[in-house]
Coordinates of C-alpha atoms and ligand atoms in Angstrom, one line a residue:
X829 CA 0.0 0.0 0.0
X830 CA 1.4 3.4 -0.8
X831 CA 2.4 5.9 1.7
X832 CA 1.9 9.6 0.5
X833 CA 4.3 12.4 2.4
X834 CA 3.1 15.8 1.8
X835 CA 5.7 18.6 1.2
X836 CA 4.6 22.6 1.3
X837 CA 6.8 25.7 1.7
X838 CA 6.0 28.4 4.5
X839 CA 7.6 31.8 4.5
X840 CA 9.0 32.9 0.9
X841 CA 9.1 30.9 -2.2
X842 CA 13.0 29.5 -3.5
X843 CA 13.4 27.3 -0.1
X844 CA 14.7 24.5 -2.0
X845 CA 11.2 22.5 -1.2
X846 CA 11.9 20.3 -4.6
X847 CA 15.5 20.0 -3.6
X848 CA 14.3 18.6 -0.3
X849 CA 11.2 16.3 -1.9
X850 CA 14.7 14.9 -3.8
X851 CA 16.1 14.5 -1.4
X852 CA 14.0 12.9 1.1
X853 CA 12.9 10.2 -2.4
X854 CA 16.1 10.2 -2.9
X855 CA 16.8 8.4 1.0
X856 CA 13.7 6.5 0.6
X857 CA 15.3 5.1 -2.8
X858 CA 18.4 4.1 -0.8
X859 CA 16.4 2.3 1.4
X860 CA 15.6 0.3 -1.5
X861 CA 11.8 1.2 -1.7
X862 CA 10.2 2.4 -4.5
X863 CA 9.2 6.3 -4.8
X864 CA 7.3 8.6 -7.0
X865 CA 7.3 12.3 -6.8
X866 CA 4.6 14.6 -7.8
X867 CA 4.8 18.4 -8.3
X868 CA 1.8 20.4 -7.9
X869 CA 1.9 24.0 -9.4
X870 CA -0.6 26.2 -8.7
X871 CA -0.6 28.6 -11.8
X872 CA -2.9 28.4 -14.6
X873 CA -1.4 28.0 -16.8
X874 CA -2.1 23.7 -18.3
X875 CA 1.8 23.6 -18.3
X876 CA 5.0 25.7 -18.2
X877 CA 5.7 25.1 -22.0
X878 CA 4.6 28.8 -22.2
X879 CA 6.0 30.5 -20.0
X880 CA 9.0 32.6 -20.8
X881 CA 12.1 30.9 -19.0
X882 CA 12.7 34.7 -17.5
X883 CA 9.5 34.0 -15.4
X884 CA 9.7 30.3 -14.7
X885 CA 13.5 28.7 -15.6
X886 CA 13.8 26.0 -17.8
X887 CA 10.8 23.3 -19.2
X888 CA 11.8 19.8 -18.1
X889 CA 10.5 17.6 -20.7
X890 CA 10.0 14.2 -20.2
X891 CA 9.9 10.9 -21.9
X892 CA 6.5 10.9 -22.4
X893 CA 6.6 14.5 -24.3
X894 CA 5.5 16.6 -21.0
X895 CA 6.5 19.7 -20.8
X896 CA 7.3 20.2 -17.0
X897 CA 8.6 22.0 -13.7
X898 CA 12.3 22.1 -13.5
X899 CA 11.5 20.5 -10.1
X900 CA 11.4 17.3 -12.2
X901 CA 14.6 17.0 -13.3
X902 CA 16.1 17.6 -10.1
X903 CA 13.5 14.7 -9.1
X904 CA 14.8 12.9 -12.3
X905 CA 18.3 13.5 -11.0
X906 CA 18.3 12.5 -7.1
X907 CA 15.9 9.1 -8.1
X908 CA 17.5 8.3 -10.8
X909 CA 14.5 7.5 -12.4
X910 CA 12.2 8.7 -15.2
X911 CA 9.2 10.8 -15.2
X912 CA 5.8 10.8 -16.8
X913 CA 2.7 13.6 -17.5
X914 CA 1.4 12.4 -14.4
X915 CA 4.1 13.7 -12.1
X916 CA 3.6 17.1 -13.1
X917 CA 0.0 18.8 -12.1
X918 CA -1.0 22.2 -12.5
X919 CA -4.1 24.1 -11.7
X920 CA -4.6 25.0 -15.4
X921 CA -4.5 21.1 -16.0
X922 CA -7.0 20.7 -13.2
X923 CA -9.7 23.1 -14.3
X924 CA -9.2 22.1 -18.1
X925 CA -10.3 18.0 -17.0
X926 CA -13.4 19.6 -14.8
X927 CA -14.1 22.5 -17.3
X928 CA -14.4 20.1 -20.0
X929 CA -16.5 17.4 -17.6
X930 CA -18.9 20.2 -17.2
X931 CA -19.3 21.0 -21.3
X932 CA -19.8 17.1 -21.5
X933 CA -22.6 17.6 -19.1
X934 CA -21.3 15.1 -16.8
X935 CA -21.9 16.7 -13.6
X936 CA -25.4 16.2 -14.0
X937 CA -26.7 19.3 -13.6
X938 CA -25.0 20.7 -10.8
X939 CA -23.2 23.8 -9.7
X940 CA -19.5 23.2 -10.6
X941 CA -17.4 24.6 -7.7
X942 CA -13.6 24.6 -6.2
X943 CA -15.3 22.2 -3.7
X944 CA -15.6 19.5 -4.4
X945 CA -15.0 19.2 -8.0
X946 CA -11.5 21.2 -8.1
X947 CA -10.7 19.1 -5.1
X948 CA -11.7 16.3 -6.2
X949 CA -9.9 16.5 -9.9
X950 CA -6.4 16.9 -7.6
X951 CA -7.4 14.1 -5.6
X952 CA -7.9 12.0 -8.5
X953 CA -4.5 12.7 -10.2
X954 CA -2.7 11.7 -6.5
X955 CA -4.4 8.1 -6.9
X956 CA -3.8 8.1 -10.6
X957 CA -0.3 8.8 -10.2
X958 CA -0.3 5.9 -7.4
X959 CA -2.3 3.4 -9.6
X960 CA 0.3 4.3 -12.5
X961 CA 3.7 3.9 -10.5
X962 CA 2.4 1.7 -7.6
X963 CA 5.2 3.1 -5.7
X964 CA 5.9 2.4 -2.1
X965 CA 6.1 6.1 -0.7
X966 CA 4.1 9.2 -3.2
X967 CA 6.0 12.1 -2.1
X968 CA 4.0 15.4 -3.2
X969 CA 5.4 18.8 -3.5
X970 CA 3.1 21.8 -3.7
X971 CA 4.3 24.6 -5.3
X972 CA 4.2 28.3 -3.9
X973 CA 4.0 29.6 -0.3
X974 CA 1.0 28.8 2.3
X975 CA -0.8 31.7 2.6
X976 CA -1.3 32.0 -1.6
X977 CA -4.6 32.3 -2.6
X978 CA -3.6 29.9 -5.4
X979 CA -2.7 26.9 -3.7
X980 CA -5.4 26.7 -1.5
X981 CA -7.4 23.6 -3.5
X982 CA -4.4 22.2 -3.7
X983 CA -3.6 22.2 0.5
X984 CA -7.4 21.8 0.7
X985 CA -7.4 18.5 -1.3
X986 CA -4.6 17.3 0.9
X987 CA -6.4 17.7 4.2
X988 CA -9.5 15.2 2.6
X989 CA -7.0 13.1 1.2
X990 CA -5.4 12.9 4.3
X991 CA -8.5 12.2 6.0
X992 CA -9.8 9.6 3.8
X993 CA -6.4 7.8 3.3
X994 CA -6.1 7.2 7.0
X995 CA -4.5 8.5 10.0
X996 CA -0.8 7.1 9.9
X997 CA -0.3 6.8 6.0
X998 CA 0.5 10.1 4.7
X999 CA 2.6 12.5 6.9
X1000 CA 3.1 16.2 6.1
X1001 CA 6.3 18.4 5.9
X1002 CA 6.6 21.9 6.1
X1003 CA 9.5 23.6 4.6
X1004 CA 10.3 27.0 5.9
X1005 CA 13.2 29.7 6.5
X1006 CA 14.5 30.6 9.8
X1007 CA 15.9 34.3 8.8
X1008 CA 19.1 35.1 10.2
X1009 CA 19.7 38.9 12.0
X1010 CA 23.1 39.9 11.3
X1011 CA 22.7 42.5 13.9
X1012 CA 21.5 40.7 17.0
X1013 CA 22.9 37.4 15.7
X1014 CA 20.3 35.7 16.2
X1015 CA 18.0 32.8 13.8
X1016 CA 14.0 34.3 14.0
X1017 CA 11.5 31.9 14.4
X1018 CA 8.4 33.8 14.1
X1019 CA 7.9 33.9 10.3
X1020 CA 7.7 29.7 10.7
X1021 CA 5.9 29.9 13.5
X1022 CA 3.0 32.0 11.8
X1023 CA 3.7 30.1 8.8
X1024 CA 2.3 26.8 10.4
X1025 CA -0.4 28.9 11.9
X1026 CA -1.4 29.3 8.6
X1027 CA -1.4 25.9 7.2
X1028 CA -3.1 24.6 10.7
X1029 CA -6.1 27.4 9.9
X1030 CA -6.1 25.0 6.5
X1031 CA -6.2 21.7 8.9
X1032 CA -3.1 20.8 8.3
X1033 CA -0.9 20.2 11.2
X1034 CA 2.8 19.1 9.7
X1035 CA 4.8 16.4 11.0
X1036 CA 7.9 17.6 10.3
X1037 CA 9.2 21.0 10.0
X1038 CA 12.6 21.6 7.5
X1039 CA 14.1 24.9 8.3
X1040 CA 16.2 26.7 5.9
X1041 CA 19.3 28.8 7.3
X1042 CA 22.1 30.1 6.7
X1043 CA 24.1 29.1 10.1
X1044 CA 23.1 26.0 12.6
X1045 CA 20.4 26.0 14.6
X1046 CA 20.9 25.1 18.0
X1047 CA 18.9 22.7 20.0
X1048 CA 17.5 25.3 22.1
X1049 CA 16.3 27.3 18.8
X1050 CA 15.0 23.3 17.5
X1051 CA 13.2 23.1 20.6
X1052 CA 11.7 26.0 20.6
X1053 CA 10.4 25.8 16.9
X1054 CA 9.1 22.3 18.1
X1055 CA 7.0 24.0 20.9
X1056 CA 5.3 26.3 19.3
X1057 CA 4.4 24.9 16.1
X1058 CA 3.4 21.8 17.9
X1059 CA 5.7 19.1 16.5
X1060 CA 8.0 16.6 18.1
X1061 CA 11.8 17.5 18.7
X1062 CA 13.0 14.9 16.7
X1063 CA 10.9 16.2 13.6
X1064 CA 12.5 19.6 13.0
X1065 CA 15.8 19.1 10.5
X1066 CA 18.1 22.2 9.7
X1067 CA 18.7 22.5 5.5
X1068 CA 21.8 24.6 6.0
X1069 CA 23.3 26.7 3.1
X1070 CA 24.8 23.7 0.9
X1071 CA 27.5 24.3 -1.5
X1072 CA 26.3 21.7 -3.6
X1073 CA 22.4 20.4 -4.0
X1074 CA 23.9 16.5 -3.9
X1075 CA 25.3 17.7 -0.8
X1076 CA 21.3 18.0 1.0
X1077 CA 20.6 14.2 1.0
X1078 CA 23.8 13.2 2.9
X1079 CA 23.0 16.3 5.6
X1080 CA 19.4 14.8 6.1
X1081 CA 20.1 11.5 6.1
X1082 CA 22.8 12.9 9.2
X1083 CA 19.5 14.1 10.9
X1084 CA 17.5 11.0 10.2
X1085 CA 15.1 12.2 7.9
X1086 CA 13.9 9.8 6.3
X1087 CA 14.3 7.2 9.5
X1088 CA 11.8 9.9 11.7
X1089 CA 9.2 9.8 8.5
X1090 CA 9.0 6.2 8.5
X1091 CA 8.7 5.7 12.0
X1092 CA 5.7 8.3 11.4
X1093 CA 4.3 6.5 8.9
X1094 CA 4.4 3.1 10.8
X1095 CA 6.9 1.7 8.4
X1096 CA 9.9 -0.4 9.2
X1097 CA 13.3 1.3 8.3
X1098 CA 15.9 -0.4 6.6
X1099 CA 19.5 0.2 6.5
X1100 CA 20.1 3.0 3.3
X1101 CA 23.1 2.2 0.6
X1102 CA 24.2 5.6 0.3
X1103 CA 27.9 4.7 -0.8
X1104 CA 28.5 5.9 -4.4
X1105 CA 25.9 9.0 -3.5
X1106 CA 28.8 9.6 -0.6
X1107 CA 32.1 9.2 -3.2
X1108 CA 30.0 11.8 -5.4
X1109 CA 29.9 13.9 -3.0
X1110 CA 33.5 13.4 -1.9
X1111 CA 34.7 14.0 -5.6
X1112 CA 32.3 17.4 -5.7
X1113 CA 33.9 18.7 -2.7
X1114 CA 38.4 17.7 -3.7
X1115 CA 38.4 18.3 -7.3
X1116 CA 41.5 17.9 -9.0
X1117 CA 41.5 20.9 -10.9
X1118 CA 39.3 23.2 -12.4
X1119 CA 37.8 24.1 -16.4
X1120 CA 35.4 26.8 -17.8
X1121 CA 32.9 26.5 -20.2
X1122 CA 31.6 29.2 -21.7
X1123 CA 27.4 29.1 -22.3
X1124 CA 26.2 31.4 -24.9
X1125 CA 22.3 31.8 -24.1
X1126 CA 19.8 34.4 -24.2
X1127 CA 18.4 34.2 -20.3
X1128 CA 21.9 34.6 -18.8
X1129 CA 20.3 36.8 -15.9
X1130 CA 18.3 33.7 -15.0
X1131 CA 20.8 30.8 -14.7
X1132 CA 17.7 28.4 -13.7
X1133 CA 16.5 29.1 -17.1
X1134 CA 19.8 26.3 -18.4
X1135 CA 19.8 24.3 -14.8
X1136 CA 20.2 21.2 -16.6
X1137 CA 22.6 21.9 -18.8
X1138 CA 24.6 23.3 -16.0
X1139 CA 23.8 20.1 -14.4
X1140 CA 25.4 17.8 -16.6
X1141 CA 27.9 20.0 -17.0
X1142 CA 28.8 19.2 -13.9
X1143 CA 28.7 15.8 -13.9
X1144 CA 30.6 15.4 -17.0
X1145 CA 33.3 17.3 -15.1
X1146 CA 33.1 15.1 -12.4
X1147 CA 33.7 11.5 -14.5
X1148 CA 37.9 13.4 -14.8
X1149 CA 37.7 15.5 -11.5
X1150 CA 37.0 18.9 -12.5
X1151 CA 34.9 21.3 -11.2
X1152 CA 33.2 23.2 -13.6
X1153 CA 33.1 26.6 -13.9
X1154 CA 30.3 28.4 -16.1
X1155 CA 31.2 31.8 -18.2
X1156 CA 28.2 32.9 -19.0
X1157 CA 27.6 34.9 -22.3
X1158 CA 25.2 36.8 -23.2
X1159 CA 25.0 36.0 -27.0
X1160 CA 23.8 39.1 -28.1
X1161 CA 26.7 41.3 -26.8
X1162 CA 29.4 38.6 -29.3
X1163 CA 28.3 41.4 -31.8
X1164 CA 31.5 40.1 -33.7
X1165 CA 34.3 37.7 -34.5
X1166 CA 36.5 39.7 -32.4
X1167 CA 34.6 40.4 -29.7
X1168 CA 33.9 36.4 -29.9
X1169 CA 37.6 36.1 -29.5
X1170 CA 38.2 38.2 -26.4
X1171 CA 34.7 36.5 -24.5
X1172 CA 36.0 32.6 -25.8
X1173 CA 39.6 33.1 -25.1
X1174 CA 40.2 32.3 -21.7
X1175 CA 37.7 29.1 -21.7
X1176 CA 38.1 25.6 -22.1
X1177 CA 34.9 24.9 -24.4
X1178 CA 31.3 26.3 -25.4
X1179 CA 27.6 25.6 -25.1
X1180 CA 25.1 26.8 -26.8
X1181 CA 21.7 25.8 -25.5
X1182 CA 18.1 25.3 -26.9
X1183 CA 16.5 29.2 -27.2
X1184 CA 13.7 30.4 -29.3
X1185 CA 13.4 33.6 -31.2
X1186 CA 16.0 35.4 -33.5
X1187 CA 17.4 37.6 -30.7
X1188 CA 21.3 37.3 -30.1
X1189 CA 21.6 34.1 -33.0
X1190 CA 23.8 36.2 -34.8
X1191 CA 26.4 36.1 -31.9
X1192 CA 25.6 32.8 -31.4
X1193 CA 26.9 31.9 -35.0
X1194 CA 30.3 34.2 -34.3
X1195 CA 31.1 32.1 -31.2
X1196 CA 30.3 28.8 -33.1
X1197 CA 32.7 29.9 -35.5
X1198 CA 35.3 30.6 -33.4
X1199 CA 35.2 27.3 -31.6
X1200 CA 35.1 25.6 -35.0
X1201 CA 38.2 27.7 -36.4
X1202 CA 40.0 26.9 -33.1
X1203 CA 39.5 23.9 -32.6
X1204 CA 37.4 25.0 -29.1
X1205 CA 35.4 21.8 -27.6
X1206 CA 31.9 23.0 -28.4
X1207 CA 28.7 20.9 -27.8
X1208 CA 25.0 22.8 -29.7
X1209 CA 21.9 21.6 -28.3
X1210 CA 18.6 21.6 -30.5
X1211 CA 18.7 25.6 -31.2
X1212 CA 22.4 25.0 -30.8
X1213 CA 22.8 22.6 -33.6
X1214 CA 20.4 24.9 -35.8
X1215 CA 23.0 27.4 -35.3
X1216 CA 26.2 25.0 -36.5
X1217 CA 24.7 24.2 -39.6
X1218 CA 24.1 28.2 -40.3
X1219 CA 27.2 28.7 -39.2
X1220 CA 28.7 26.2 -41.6
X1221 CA 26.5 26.8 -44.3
X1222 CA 27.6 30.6 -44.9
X1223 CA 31.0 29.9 -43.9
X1224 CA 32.3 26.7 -45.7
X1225 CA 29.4 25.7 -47.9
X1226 CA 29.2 29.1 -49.3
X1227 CA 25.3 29.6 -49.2
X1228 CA 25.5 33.3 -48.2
X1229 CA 23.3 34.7 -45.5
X1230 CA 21.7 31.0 -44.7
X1231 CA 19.5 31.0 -42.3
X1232 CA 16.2 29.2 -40.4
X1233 CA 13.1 30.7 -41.5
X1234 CA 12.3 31.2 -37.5
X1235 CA 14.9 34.2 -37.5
X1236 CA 14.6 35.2 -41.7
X1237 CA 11.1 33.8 -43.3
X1238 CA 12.5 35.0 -46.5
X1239 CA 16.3 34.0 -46.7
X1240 CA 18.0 32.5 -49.8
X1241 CA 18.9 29.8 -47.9
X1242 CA 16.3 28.3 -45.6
X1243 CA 18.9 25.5 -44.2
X1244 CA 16.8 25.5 -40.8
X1245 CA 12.7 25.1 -41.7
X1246 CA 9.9 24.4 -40.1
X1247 CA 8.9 20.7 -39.7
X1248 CA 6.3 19.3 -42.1
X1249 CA 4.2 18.1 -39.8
X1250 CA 4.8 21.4 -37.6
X1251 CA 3.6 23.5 -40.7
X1252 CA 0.2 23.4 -40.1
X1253 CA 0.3 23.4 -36.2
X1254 CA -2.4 26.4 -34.6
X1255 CA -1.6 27.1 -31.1
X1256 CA 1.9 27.0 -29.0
X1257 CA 0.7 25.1 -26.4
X1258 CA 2.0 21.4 -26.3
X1259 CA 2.4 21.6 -30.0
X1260 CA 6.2 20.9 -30.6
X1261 CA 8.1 17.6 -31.4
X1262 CA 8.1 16.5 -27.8
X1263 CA 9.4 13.5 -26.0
X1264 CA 11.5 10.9 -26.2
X1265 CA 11.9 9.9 -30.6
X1266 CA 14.8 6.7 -31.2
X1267 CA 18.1 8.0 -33.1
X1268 CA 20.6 6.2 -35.6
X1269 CA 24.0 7.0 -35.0
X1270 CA 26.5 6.9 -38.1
X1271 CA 28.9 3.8 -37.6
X1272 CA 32.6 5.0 -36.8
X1273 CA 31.3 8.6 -36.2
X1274 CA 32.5 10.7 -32.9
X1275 CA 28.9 10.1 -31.4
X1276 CA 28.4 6.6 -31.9
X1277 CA 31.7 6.3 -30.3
X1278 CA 30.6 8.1 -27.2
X1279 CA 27.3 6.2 -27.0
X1280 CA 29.0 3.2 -27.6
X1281 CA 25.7 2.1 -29.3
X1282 CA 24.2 2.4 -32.8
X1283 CA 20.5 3.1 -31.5
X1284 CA 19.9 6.1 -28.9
X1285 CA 16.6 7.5 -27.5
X1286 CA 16.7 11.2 -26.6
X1287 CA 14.0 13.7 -26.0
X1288 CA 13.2 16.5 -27.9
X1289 CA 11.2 20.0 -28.0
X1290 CA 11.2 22.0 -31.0
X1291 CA 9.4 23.0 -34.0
X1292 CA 12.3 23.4 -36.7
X1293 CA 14.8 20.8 -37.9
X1294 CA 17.6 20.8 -40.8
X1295 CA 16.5 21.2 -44.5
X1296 CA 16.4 18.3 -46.3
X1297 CA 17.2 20.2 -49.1
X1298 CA 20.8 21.4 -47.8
X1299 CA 21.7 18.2 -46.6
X1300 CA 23.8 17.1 -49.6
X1301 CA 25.5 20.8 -50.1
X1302 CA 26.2 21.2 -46.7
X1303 CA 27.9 17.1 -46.1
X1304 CA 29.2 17.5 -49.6
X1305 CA 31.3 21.0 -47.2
X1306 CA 32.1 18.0 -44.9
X1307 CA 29.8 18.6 -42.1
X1308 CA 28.6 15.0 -41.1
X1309 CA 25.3 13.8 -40.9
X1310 CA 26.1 11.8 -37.7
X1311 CA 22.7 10.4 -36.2
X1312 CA 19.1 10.8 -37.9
X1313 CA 15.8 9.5 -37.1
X1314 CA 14.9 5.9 -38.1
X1315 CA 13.6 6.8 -41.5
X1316 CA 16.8 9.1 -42.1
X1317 CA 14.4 12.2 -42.8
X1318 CA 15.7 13.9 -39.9
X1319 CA 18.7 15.3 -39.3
X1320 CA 19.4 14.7 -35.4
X1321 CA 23.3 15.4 -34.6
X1322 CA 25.8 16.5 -36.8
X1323 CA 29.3 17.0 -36.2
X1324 CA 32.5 18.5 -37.5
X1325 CA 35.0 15.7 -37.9
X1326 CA 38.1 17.6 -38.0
X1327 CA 37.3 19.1 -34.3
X1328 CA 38.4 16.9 -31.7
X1329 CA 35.0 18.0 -30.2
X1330 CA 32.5 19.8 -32.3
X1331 CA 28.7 17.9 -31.9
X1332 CA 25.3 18.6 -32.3
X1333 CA 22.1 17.7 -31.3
X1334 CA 18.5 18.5 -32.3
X1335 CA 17.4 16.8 -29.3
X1336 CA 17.8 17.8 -25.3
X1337 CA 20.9 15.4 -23.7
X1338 CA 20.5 17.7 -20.5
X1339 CA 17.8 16.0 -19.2
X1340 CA 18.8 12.5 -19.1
X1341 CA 22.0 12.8 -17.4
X1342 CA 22.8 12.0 -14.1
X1343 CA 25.1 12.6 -11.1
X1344 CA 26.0 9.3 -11.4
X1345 CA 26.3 8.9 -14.8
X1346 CA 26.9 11.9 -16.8
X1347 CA 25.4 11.9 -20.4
X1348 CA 28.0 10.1 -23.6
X1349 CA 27.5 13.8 -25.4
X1350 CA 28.5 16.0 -22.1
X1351 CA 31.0 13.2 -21.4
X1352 CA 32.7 13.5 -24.9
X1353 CA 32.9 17.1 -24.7
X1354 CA 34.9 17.3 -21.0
X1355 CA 37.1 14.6 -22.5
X1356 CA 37.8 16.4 -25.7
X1357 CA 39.2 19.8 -22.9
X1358 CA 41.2 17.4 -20.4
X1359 CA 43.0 15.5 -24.3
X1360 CA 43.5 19.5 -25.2
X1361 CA 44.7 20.7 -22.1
X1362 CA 47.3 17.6 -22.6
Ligands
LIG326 N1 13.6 27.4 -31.7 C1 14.0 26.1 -32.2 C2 12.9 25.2 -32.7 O1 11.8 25.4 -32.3 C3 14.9 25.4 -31.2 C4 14.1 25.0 -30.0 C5 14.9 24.6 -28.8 O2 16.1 25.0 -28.7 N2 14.4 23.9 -27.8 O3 13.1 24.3 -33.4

């Protein structure tokens, strides 16, 4: 029977809760029991596919094409496992299943409301989700801060829920900050105090209380919080300032997390295999040395906007004991080769992420073209290999001004177009190539290599692709063709052969790599600085 833990955040929003939901699934995991993970977010929008990445970070797509919380992939990332539409709920998903109920006529006639038909809709998709993954322990995260006028079906389907599931199998764990005065030195505890004030006027008393800080909280602060927000002493855990996210599971599992929520949930603990999760840690804290990549984007003011790319950036660095450090650029300002120079000449390689919209390709293509011309390590992803094959296509292949009709619907050159079956697509919503498509690597070529396998499955989100029309002109320039989709219609990765490192991808590696096993394309692109800095 599954056991559902409950996780809100009190105070301000940016606690880490997701990080923490991780965590905790990621403990449970160790334990060897099976967990799923659920994000509610209450905006309503029916997904974040939307949303500009300025507002909300980056889309986390999954296998299954849904386009998702960046909560997932850290979920992805601490589980190890792979996610599904279900794990991601909003409210906009939630009144689009009832609002459509009610133009079926299926409520019979009567008044559609928040309760119990809202309610009941989020109720639903937590049993769905349970009947889908079976999983030992459903951990739920709710999006937002108690007190928002927007979560409150979400907290208010959690208290029935709670209710009709049973005293003893869900528990629920309130995430807040303990706010640090610099000038009395002391950690406040009123903001969490009023916080679970708040979610107890909801009827939701929490279990266990996670407090945020900056320094350690003493025992007499711990027992304080415990008194007046009226839960145990062994239930409130300090989530101190970490250097590293992969750092948070160790620190709770050094508090007993996840042993004081099975004891709460009548459950028997077993003894957690945390081992390699410890050496990655170990290597994250002594690297060997250091690198820089450089990441040319356009949201460079919002580094959550690339946080899986940064990600496996860092786990790729980790596989030969470097810690990464990111350079970011903002594409835009490479307004030319020169100035691509003087920003690329102190790194060790280049990225250039997926992006939509024409602002700051044309830097993009200068930097590209540096890399190329010197050799640089550089690694495009989806708009990234768009922009390699403009970049080679005006520069060795001669087709002057190429371009993707998304940035030029009239150039000579359309080497980037639209997908056929995108052509007649109304609506942005969920409309892209989404999800996890198969891939055929070239035999011999720098990918397969990496892959060590002919066949690959990768996910994807985009609209354009590479011009069937080009293909010849631009290989015939000796830009290879190195993986396409099964019925060799689309182009997937190219790469440049006489780079050591110079690989694209139409498709998102980012979001299936892992701490503990960093992706083949990430992977070959560290290796390609450590054999140059030989
Ligand atoms: N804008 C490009 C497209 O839609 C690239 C998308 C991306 O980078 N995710 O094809």
């Amino acid at each position: 029977m599954t056991k559902y833990i409950f996780v809100t955040g009190g105070v301000v929003s940016s606690l880490g809760k997701g990080i923490v939901a991780a965590s905790l699934g990621k403990l449970l995991r160790a334990r060897g029991f099976s967990v799923a993970i659920q994000k509610f977010d209450p905006y309503i929008n029916v997904d974040p596919g939307t949303m500009s990445p300025f507002q909300h970070g980056e889309v986390f797509v999954t296998d299954d094409g849904a386009e998702t919380d960046l909560d997932l992939g850290h979920y992805e990332r601490f589980t190890n496992t792979s996610l599904h539409q279900l794990n991601n709920v909003t409210s906009g998903s939630v009144y689009q299943t009832v609002i459509s109920k009610e133009r079926k006529g299926e409520y019979l006639g009567a008044t559609v409301q928040v309760i119990p038909h809202i309610t009941n809709e989020i109720k639903a998709r937590i049993q769905m989700a349970t009947k889908h993954f079976s999983p030992d322990f459903l951990i739920a995260e709710i999006g937002g801060t108690i007190g928002d006028i927007e979560s409150q079906p979400f907290i208010e389907a959690i208290r029935q829920f709670r209710l009709e599931e049973g005293i003893g199998n869900s528990i629920s764990i309130h995430v807040t900050l303990l706010p640090y005065l610099q000038t009395s030195g002391e950690l406040k505890t009123k903001p969490s105090q009023h916080s679970v004030y708040v979610l107890r006027s909801y009827g939701i008393q929490p279990e266990m209380l996670v407090c945020r800080t900056a320094v350690p909280i003493s025992q007499k602060e711990k027992e304080k919080i415990a008194l007046f927000c009226s839960v145990s002493r062994e239930c409130v855990f300090e989530s101190k300032d970490m250097k590293s996210i992969y750092e948070v599971p160790l620190a709770l599992e050094a508090q007993n997390m996840a042993g004081v929520a099975l004891k709460l949930l009548n459950v028997k603990d077993k003894k957690p295999n945390l081992l390699s999760w410890e050496k990655l840690v170990d290597k994250i804290k002594n690297p060997k040395s250091e690198i820089t990549v450089a990441l040319a984007g356009k949201y460079t003011d919002l580094n959550d906007a690339y946080i899986s790319v940064v990600e496996s950036l860092k786990h790729a660095g980790l596989e030969f004991d470097y810690k990464v450090n990111i350079k970011w650029l903002a594409s835009e300002k490479c307004t030319d080769e020169q100035k691509a120079e003087e920003m690329l000449k102190d790194v060790d390689a280049l990225v250039v992420p997926g992006g939509f919209g024409v602002r700051g390709i044309e830097g993009k293509l200068n930097v590209i073209k540096y890399a190329r011309e010197h050799n640089l390590p550089f690694l495009g992803l989806c708009l990234g290999l768009q922009c390699a094959v403009i970049e080679y296509a005006r520069n060795v292949a001669g087709l002057e001004n190429a371009n993707s009709t998304e940035f030029d619907e009239h150039t000579k050159y359309p080497v980037i177009d639209l997908m056929t079956e995108q052509k007649n697509v109304a609506g942005y919503g969920g409309t892209m190539r989404l999800g996890a498509y198969p891939c055929h690597l070239k035999e011999g070529s720098k990918v397969q290599k990496a892959y060590g396998k002919k066949i690959i499955e990768e996910r994807h989100r985009h609209r354009y692709e590479v011009n069937n029309e080009f293909k010849k002109i631009i290989e015939d320039a000796g830009l290879v063709i190195s993986g396409s989709s099964p019925d060799g219609l689309l182009a997937e990765v190219v790469e440049y052969p006489k780079n050591d490192w110079h690989v694209a991808c139409q498709f998102h590696p980012e979001f299936k790599s892992r701490p503990e096993e960093a992706h083949p394309l990430f992977r070959g692109l560290i290796k390609a600085v450590k054999n140059r800095k030989k």
